[in-house]
Coordinates of C-alpha atoms in Angstrom, one line a residue:
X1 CA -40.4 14.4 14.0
X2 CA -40.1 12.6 10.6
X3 CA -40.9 9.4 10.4
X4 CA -38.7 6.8 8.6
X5 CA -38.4 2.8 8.0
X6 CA -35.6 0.4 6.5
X7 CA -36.3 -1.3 4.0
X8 CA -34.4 -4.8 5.6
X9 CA -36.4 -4.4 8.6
X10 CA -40.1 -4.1 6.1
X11 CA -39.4 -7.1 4.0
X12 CA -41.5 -10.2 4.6
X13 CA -43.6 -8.3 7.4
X14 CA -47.2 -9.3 6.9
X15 CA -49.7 -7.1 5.0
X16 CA -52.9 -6.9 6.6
X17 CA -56.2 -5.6 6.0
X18 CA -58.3 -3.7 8.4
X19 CA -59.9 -6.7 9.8
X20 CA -56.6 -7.8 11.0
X21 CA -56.6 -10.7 8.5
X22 CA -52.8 -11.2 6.9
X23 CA -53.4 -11.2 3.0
X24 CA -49.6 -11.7 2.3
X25 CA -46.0 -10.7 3.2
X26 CA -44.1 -7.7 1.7
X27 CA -41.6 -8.6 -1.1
X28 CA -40.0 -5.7 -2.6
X29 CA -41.5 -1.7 -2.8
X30 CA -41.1 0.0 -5.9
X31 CA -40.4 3.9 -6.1
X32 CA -40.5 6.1 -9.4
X33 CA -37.3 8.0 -10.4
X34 CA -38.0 11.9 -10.1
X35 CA -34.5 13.2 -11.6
X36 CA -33.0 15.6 -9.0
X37 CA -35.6 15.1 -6.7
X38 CA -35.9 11.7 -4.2
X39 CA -37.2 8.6 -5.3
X40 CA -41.2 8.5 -4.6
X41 CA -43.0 4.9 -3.4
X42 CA -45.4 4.1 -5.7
X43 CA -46.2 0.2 -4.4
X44 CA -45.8 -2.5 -3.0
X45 CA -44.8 -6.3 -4.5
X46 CA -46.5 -8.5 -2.1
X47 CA -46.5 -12.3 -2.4
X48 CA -49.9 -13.2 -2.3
X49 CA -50.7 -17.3 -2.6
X50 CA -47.2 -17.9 -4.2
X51 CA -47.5 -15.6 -6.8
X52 CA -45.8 -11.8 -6.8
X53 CA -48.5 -9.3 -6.9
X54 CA -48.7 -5.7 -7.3
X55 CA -50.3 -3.4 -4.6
X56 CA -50.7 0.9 -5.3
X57 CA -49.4 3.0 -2.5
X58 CA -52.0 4.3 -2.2
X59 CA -53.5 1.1 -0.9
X60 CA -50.8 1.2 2.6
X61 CA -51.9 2.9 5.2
X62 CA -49.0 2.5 7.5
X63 CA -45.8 1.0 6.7
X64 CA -44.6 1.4 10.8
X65 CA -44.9 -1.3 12.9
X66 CA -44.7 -4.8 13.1
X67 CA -47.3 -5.1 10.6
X68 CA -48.0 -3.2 7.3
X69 CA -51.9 -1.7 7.4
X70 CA -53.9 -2.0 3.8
X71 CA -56.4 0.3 3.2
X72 CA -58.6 -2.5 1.9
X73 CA -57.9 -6.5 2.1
X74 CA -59.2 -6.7 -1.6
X75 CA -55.6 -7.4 -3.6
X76 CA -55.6 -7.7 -7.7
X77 CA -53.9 -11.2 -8.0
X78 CA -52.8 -10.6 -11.7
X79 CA -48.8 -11.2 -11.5
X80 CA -46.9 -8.2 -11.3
X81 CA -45.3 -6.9 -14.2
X82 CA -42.1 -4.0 -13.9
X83 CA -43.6 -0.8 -15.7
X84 CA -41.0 1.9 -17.3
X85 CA -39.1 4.3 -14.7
X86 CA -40.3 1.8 -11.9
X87 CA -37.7 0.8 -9.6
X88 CA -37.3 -2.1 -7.3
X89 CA -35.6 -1.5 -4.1
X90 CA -34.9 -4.9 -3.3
X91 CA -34.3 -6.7 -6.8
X92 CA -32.4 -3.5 -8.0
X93 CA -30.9 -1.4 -5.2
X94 CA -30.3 -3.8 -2.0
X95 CA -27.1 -5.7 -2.2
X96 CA -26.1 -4.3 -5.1
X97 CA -23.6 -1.9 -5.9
X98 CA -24.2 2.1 -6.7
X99 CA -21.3 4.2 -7.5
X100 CA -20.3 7.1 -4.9
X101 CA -19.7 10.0 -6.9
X102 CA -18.3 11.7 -4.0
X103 CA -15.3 9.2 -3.7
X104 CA -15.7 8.5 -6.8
X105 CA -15.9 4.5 -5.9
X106 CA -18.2 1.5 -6.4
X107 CA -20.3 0.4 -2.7
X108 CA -22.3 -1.7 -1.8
X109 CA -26.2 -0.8 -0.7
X110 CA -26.5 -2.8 2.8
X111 CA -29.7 -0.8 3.7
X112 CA -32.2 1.5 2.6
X113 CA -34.2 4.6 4.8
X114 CA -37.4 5.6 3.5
X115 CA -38.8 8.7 5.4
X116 CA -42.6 9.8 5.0
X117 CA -42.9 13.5 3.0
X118 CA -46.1 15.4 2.7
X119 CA -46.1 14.0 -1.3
X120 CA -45.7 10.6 0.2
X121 CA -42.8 7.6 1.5
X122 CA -39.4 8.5 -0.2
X123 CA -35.9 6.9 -0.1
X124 CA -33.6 9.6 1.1
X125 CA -30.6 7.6 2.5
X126 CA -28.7 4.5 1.7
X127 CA -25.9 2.5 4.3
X128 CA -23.0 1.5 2.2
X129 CA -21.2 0.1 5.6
X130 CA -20.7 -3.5 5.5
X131 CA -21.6 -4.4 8.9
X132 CA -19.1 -6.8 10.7
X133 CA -21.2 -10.3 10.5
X134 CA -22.8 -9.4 7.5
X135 CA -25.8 -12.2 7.2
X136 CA -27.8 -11.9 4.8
X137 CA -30.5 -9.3 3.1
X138 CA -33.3 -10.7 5.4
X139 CA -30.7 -11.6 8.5
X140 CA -29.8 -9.4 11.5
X141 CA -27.4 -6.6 11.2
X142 CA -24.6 -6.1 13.4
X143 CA -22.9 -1.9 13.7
X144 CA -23.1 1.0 13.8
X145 CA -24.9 1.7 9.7
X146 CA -23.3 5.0 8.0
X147 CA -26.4 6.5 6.4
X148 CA -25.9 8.6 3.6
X149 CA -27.9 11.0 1.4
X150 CA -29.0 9.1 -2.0
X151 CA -28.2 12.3 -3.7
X152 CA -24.4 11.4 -3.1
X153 CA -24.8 8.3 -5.5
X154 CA -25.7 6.8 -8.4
X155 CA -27.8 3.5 -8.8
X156 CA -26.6 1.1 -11.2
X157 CA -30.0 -0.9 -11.6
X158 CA -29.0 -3.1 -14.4
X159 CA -32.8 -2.3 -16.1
X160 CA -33.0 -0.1 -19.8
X161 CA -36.2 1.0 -19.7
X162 CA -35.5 2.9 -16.1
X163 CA -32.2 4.0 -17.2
X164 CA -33.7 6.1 -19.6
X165 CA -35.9 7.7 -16.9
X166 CA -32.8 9.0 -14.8
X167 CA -31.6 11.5 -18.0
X168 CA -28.3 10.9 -19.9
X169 CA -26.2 11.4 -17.7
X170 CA -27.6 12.2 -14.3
X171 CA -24.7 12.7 -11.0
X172 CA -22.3 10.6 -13.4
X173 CA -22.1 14.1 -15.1
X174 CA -20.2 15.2 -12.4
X175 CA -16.9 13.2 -12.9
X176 CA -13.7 13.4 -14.9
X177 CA -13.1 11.0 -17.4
X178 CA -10.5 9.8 -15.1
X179 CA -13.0 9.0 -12.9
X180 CA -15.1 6.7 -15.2
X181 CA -12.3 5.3 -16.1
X182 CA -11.5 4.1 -12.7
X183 CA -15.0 3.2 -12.7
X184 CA -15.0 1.2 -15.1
X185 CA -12.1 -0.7 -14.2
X186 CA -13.5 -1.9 -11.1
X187 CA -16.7 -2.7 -12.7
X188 CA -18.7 -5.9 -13.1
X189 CA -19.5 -6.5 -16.9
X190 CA -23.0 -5.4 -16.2
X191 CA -22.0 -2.2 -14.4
X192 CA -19.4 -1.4 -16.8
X193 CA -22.1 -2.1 -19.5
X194 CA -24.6 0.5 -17.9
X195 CA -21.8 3.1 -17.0
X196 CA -21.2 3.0 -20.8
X197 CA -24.5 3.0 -21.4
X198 CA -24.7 6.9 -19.8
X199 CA -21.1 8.1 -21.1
X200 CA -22.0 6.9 -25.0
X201 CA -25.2 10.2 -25.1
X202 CA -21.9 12.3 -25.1
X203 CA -19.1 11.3 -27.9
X204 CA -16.5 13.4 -26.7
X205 CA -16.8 12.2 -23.0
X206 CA -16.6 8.7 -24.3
X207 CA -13.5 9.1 -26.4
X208 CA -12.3 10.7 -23.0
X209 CA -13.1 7.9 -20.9
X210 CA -11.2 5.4 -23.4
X211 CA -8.0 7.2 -23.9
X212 CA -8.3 7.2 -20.1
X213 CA -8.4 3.3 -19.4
X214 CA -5.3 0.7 -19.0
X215 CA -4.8 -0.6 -22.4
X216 CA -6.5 -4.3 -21.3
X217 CA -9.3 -2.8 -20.0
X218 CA -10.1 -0.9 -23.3
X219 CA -9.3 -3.7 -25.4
X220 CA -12.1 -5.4 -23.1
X221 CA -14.3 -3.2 -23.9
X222 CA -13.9 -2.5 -27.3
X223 CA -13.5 -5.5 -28.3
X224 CA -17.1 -6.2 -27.2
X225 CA -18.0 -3.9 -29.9
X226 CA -18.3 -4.5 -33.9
X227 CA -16.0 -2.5 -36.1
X228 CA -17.9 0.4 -36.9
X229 CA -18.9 1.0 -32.9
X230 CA -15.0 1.1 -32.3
X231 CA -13.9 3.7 -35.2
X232 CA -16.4 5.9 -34.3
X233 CA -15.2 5.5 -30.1
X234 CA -11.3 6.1 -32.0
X235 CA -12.8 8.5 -34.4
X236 CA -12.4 11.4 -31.3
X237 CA -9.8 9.9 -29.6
X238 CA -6.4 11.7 -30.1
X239 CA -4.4 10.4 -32.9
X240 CA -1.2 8.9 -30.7
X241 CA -4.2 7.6 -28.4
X242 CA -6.1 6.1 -31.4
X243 CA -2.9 4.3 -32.8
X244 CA -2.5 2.6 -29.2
X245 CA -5.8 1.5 -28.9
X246 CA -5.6 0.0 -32.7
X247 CA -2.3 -1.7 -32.3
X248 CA -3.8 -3.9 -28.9
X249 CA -6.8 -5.1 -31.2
X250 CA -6.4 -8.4 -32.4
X251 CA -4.8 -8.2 -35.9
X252 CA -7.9 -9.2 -37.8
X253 CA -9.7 -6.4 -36.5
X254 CA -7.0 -3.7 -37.3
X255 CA -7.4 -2.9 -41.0
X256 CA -11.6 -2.8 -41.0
X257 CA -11.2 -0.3 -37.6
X258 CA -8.8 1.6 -39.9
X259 CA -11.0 1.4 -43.0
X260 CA -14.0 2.8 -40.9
X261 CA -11.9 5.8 -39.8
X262 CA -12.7 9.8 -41.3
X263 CA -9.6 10.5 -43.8
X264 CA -8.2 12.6 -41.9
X265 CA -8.1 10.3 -38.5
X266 CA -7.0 7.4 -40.2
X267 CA -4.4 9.3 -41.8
X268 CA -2.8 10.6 -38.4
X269 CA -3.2 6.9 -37.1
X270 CA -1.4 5.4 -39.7
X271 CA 1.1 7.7 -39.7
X272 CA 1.8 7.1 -35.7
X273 CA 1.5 3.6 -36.1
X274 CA 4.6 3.3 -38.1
X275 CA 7.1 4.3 -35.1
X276 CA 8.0 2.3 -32.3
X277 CA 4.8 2.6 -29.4
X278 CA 7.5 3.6 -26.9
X279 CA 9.3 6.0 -29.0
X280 CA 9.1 10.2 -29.5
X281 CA 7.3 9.4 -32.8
X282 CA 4.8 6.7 -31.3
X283 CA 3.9 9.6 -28.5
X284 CA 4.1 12.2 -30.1
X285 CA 0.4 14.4 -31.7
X286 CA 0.5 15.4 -34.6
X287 CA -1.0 18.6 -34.2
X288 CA 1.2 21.6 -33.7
X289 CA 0.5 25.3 -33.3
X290 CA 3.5 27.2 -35.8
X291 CA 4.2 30.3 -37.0
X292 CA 6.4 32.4 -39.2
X293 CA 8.5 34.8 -38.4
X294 CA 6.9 37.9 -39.4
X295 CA 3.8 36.9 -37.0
X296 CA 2.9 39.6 -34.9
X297 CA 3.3 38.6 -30.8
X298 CA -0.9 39.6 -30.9
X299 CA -1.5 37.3 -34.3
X300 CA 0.1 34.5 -32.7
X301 CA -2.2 34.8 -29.5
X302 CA -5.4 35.2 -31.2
X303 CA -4.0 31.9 -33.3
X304 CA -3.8 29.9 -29.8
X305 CA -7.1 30.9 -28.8
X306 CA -8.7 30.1 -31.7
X307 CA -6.8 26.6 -31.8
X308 CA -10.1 24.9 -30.6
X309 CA -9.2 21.5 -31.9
X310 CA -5.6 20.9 -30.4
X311 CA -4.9 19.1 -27.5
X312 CA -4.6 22.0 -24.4
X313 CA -1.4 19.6 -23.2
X314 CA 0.3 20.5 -27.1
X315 CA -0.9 24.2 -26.3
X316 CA 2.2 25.9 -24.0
X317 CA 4.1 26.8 -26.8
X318 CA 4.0 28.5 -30.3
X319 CA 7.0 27.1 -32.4
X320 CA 8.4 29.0 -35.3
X321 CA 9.0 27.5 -38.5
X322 CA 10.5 28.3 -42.3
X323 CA 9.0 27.8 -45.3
X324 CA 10.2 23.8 -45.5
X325 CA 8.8 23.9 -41.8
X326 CA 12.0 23.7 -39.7
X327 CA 11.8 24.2 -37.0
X328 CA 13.5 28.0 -35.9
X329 CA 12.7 29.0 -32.6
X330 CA 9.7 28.3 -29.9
X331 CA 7.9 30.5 -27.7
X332 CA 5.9 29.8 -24.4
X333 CA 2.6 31.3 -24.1
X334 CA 3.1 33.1 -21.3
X335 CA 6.3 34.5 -22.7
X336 CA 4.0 35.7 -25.6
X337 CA 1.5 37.6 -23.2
X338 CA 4.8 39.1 -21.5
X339 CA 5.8 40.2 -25.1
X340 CA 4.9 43.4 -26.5
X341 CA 1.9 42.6 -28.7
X342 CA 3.2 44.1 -32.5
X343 CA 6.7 42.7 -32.0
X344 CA 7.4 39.9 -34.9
X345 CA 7.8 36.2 -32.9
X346 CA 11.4 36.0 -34.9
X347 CA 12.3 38.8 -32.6
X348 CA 11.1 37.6 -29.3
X349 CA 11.5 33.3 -29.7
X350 CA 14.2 31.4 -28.4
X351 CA 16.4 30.2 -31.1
X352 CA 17.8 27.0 -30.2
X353 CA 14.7 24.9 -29.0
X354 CA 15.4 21.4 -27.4
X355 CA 14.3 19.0 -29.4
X356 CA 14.3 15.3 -30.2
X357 CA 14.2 12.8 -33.1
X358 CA 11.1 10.5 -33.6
X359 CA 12.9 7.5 -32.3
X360 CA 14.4 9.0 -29.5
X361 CA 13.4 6.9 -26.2
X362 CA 10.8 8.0 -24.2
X363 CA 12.7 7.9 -20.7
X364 CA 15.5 10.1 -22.7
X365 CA 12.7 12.8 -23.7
X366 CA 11.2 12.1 -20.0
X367 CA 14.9 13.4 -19.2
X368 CA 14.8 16.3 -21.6
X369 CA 12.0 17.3 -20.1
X370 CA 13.4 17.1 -16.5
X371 CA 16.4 18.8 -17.1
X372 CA 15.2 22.2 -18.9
X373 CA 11.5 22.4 -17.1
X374 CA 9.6 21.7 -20.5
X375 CA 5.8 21.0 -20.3
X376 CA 6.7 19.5 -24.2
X377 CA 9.5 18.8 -26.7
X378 CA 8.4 19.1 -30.5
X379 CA 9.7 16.1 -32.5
X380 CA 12.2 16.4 -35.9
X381 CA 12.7 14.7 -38.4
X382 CA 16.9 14.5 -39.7
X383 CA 16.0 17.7 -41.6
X384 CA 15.0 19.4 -38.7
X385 CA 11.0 19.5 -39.6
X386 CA 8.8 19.8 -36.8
X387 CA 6.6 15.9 -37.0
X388 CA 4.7 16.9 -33.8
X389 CA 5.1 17.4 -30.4
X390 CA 5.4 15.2 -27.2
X391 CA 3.8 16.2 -24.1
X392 CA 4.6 15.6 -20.2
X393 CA 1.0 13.9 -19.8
X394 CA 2.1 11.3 -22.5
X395 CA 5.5 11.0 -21.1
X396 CA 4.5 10.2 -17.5
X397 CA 1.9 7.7 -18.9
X398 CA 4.5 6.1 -20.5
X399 CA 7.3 5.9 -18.0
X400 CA 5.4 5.1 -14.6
X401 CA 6.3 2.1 -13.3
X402 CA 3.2 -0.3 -13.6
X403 CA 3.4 -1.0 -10.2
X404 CA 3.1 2.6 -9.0
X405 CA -0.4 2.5 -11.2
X406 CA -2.0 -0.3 -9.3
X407 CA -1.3 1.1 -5.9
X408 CA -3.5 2.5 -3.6
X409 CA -5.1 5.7 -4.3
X410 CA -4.4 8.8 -1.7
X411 CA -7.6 9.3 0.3
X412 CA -9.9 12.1 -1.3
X413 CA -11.4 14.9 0.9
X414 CA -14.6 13.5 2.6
X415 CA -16.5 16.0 0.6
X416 CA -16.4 17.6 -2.4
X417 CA -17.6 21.4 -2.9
X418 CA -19.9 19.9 -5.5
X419 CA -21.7 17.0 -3.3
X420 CA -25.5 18.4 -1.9
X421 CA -26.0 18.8 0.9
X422 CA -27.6 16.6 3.4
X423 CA -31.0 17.4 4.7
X424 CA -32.0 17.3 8.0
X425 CA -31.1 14.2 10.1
X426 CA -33.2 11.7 10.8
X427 CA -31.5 9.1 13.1
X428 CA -29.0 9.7 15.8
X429 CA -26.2 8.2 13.3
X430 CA -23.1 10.5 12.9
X431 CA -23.0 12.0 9.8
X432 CA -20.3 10.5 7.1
X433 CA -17.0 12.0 7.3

């Protein structure tokens, strides 16, 4: 049967050598990061003489029992000193907060299982159930503890130099930018700073993750950036996004963000940012899939799938235009792979596309949308030229009650497909669920 310990029940037991005498108490252990594998023990911190010290694993020889065996009494009393990739269990992981990337939530760390492996004393499991009387790290524990695999989380430890050790992204990889953003929201400024910290090794993701946030927690977070960090966050974000996220900076910061912007970017962005946020025009992207007439029904397909750079939401429909760019007709996608491929779109689109003008209110497009099934509306001007197009995302962004956002969340499945699995048990503790 495997052996395994908890960490509350180890700290401050005495460390003894083999003569029985007590050479110190146990402060913290300190396990190396091993990427997909479990966290390995690689010392102890013991508090020798009022000073921490550290003490090699190698130097245990049992960590059962009401006192932990030494190998040797002989202890090197120069003061510890945190290496890179080293962990500590109590200072960093007990107590504090590690993000379930099953549920996709921030929890708490009440406990820590260590089990013993041929390659030595790993941490496999973590207890993220606050127990009823909750006293204390070192105080007694009360309930039943829901032990957990550590694969299922991520440790926000708060320390660069380990951070680095765990990859760029690690099980954070996992999650939508949804997710993060959530994250994020409920985050400490530390957490939200290391969170960060893992979405900034991939642009896109980050650009993601902002146009994802309620507008006062991105301004939060931007604004703890200089000018140049934010254009290049708003450099990827989509245009209508971008102008949002420039109009809540403080005014002074507005026209340096802009200045730092790629041509093309701060083109789009300025362009949005002169209609109304609320509007057609203020929601509406900028870039639309057209054609002419005389496009095949198999051209136009081989357009949308090359269209790597538009928004998939701005995707559903191929809308015909004339040479001024009116707009003449609009196609769905899957009417086009209904179509016969060599037809010309002017003989296949729908002539009299609903529309709406850039000022049009967003509850009266939500409507539009609502009452002929559309997944977008493309945007005129009074000559009937196609500005851009508005999509359902953006509408239902814009017209949820505020009150509907901060609600409770629906309860997830207790698994995803995605989560490992857990090993073996090693307690008589139910399994989560």
């Amino acid at each position: 049967m495997e052996r395994v310990v908890h960490l509350t029940g180890l700290l401050r037991r005495p460390l003894v050598g083999g003569n029985g005498e007590v050479v110190g108490r146990l402060s913290d252990l300190i396990v190396r990061l091993r990427g997909r594998d479990y966290p390995l023990v690689t010392g102890l911190v013991a508090r020798v003489g009022g000073r921490e010290v550290f003490l090699p694993a190698e130097q245990v020889a049992d960590l059962e029992g009401q006192r932990i065996t030494l190998v040797s009494p002989r202890v090197d009393l120069r003061h510890f000193e945190r290496r890179e990739g080293e962990v500590l269990l109590r200072a960093d992981v007990l107590g504090h907060r590690v993000i379930d990337v099953a549920d996709v939530e921030l929890v708490r760390a009440y406990d820590i299982e260590l089990a013993q492996r041929p390659d030595g004393w790993v941490l496999t499991c973590l207890d993220t159930r606050r127990p009823p009387r909750f006293r204390g790290v070192l105080g007694g524990r009360v309930g039943r503890p829901d032990w957990r695999d550590w694969k299922s989380f991520e440790p926000l430890i708060g320390h660069a130099r380990s951070a680095r050790v765990r990859g760029p992204f690690a099980r954070l990889g996992r999650l939508k930018p949804a997710d993060l953003a959530d994250l994020l929201e409920d985050a400490n400024r530390p957490e939200s700073h290391e969170i960060l910290q893992t979405v900034h090794a991939d642009p896109e993701l980050e650009a993601d993750v902002f146009e994802e946030l309620e507008p006062d927690s991105q301004l939060r977070l931007l604004g703890e950036r200089n000018d140049s960090e934010i254009a290049q966050v708003i450099a990827r974000m989509r245009a209508d996004d971008a102008a949002d996220a420039i109009n809540e900076l403080p005014q002074g910061r507005r026209q340096p963000v802009l200045d730092a912007l790629p041509a093309g970017q701060r083109a789009k962005v300025l362009t949005l940012m002169g209609f109304n946020p609320s509007s057609a025009g203020g929601l509406m992207a900028l870039d639309v899939l057209t054609a002419t007439g005389r496009t095949t029904v198999a051209a136009a397909l081989r357009a949308a799938g090359e269209a790597r750079t538009l928004q998939p939401e701005a995707l559903t429909s191929i809308y015909l235009v004339g040479e001024e760019k009116q707009l003449l007709g609009v196609i769905t996608l899957v009417e086009l792979l209904q179509a016969d491929p060599k037809v010309p779109l002017e003989g296949v689109v729908d002539r009299d596309p609903v529309r709406a003008g850039p000022d049009t209110d967003v509850e009266d497009v939500a409507l539009l949308m609502t009452d002929y099934n559309l997944l977008t509306v493309p945007v005129v001007d009074d000559e009937d030229r196609i500005l851009g197009v508005i999509t359902v995302d953006d509408v239902l962004d814009a017209v949820i009650p505020e009150d509907w956002r901060r609600r409770e969340p629906a309860p997830r499945p207790p698994h995803r497909a995605d989560e490992p699995a857990a090993g073996p048990p090693t307690h008589d503790a139910p399994p989560h669920s």
